[in-house]
Coordinates of C-alpha atoms in Angstrom, one line a residue:
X1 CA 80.0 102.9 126.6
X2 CA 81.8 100.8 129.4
X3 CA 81.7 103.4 131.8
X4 CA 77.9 104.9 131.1
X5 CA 75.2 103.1 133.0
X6 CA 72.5 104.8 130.5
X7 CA 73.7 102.3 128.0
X8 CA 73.3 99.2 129.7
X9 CA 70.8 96.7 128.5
X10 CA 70.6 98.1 125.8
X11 CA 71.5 96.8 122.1
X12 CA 73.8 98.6 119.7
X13 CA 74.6 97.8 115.7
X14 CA 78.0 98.7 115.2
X15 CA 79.0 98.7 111.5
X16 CA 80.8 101.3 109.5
X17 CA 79.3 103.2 106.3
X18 CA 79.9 100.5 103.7
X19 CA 79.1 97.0 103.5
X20 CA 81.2 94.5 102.2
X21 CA 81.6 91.0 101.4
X22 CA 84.3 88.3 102.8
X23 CA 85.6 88.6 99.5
X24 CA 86.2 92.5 99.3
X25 CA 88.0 92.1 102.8
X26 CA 90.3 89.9 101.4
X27 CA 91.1 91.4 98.6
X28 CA 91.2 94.5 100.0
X29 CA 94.1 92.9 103.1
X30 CA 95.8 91.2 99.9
X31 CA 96.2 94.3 98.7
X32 CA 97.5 96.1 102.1
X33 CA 100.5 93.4 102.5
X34 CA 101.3 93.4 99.1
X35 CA 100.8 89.5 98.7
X36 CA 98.7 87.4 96.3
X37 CA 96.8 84.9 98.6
X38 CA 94.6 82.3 96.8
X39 CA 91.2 82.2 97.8
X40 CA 88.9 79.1 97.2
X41 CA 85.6 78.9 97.7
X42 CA 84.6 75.5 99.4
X43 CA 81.0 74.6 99.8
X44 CA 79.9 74.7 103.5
X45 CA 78.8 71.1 103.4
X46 CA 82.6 69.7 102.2
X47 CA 84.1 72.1 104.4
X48 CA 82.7 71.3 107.9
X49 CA 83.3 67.7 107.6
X50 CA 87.1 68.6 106.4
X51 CA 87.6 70.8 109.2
X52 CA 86.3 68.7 111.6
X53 CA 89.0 66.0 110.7
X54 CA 92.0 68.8 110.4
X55 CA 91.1 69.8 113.9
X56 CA 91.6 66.1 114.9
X57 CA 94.9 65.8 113.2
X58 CA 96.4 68.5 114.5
X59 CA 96.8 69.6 117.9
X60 CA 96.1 73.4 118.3
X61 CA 92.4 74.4 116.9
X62 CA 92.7 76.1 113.3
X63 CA 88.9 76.2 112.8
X64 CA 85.3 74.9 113.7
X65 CA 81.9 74.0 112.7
X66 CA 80.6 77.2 114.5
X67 CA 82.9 79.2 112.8
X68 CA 82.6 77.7 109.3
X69 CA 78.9 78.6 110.0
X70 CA 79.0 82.3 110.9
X71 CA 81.2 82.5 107.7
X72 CA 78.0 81.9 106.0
X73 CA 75.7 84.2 107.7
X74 CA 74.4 87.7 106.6
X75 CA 74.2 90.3 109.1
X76 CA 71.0 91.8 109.0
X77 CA 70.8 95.5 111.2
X78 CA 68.4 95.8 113.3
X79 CA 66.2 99.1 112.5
X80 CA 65.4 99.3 116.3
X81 CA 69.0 99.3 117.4
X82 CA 71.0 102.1 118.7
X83 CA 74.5 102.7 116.3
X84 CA 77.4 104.7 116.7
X85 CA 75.6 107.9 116.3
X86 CA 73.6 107.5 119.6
X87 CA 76.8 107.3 120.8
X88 CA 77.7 110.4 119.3
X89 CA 80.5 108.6 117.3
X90 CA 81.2 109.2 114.0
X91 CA 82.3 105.4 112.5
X92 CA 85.7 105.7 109.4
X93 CA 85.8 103.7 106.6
X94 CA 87.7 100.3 106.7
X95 CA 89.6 100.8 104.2
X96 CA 91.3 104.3 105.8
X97 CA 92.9 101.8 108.9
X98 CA 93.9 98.8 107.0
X99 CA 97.2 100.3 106.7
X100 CA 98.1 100.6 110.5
X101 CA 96.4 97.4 111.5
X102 CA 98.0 95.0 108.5
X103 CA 101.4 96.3 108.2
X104 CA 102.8 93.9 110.6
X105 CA 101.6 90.9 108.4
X106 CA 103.6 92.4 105.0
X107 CA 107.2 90.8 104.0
X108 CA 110.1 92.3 105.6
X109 CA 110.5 93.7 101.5
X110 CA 107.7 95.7 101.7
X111 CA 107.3 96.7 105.4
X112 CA 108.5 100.0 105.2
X113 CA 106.6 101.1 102.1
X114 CA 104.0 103.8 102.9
X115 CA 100.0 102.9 102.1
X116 CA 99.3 103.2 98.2
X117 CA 97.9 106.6 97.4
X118 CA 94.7 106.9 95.8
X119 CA 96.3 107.7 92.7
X120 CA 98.2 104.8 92.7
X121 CA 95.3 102.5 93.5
X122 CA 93.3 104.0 90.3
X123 CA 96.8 102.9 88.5
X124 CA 96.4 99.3 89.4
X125 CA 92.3 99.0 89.0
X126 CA 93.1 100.0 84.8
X127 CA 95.3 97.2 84.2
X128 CA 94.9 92.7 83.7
X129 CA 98.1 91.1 85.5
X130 CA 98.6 88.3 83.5
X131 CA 100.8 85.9 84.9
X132 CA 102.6 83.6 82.1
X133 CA 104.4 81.3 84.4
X134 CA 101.5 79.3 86.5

């Protein structure tokens, strides 16, 4: 694509096969690292204002209004765009590359422990962790 002049100016969609939501991403990184990360949901309009004083506490840039804002938007494909086919790729599923791409980010417990097998992810899906001590 960098190195074809046929594709320039033009616009491409480049999504995989399944659509998900911030929500499914993060469970589904929670998941790769083995580690239970609390996710809150914080209205957009408490926080931009928050972020906008963290980023003026502290020195190095941990968010932004523009990013708080794309959060928020829906990607919607645009029929007349070219994908990955025109390319003549075939695009994988997310969840078959977590593995490689998040293993750096798992405790040094768990780091050599080899993705969970489909089998074993079935196993988890039947059962309610209930956690006694919180």
């Amino acid at each position: 694509m960098a190195e074809d002049d046929t594709t320039a100016s033009e616009t491409y969609e480049l999504y995989g096969p399944t659509n998900y939501s911030m929500a499914e991403i993060a469970q589904l990184v929670d998941r790769e690292i083995i580690k239970h990360r609390r996710h809150i949901n914080i209205p957009r309009r408490i926080l931009k204002p928050a972020a906008e004083i963290y980023n003026k506490t502290i020195w190095w840039s941990q968010t932004s209004a523009d990013s708080i804002d794309r959060e928020f938007i829906d990607q919607v494909i645009d029929p007349k765009a070219k994908t990955f086919k025109d390319l003549g790729i075939e695009p994988g599923e997310l969840a078959n590359f977590t593995f490689q791409y998040l293993q750096g980010y798992r405790s040094s417990s768990f780091y050599d422990l080899p993705p969970a097998t489909e089998r074993e992810k079935r196993e988890e899906k039947k059962y309610l962790h209930v956690i006694d001590d919180q």
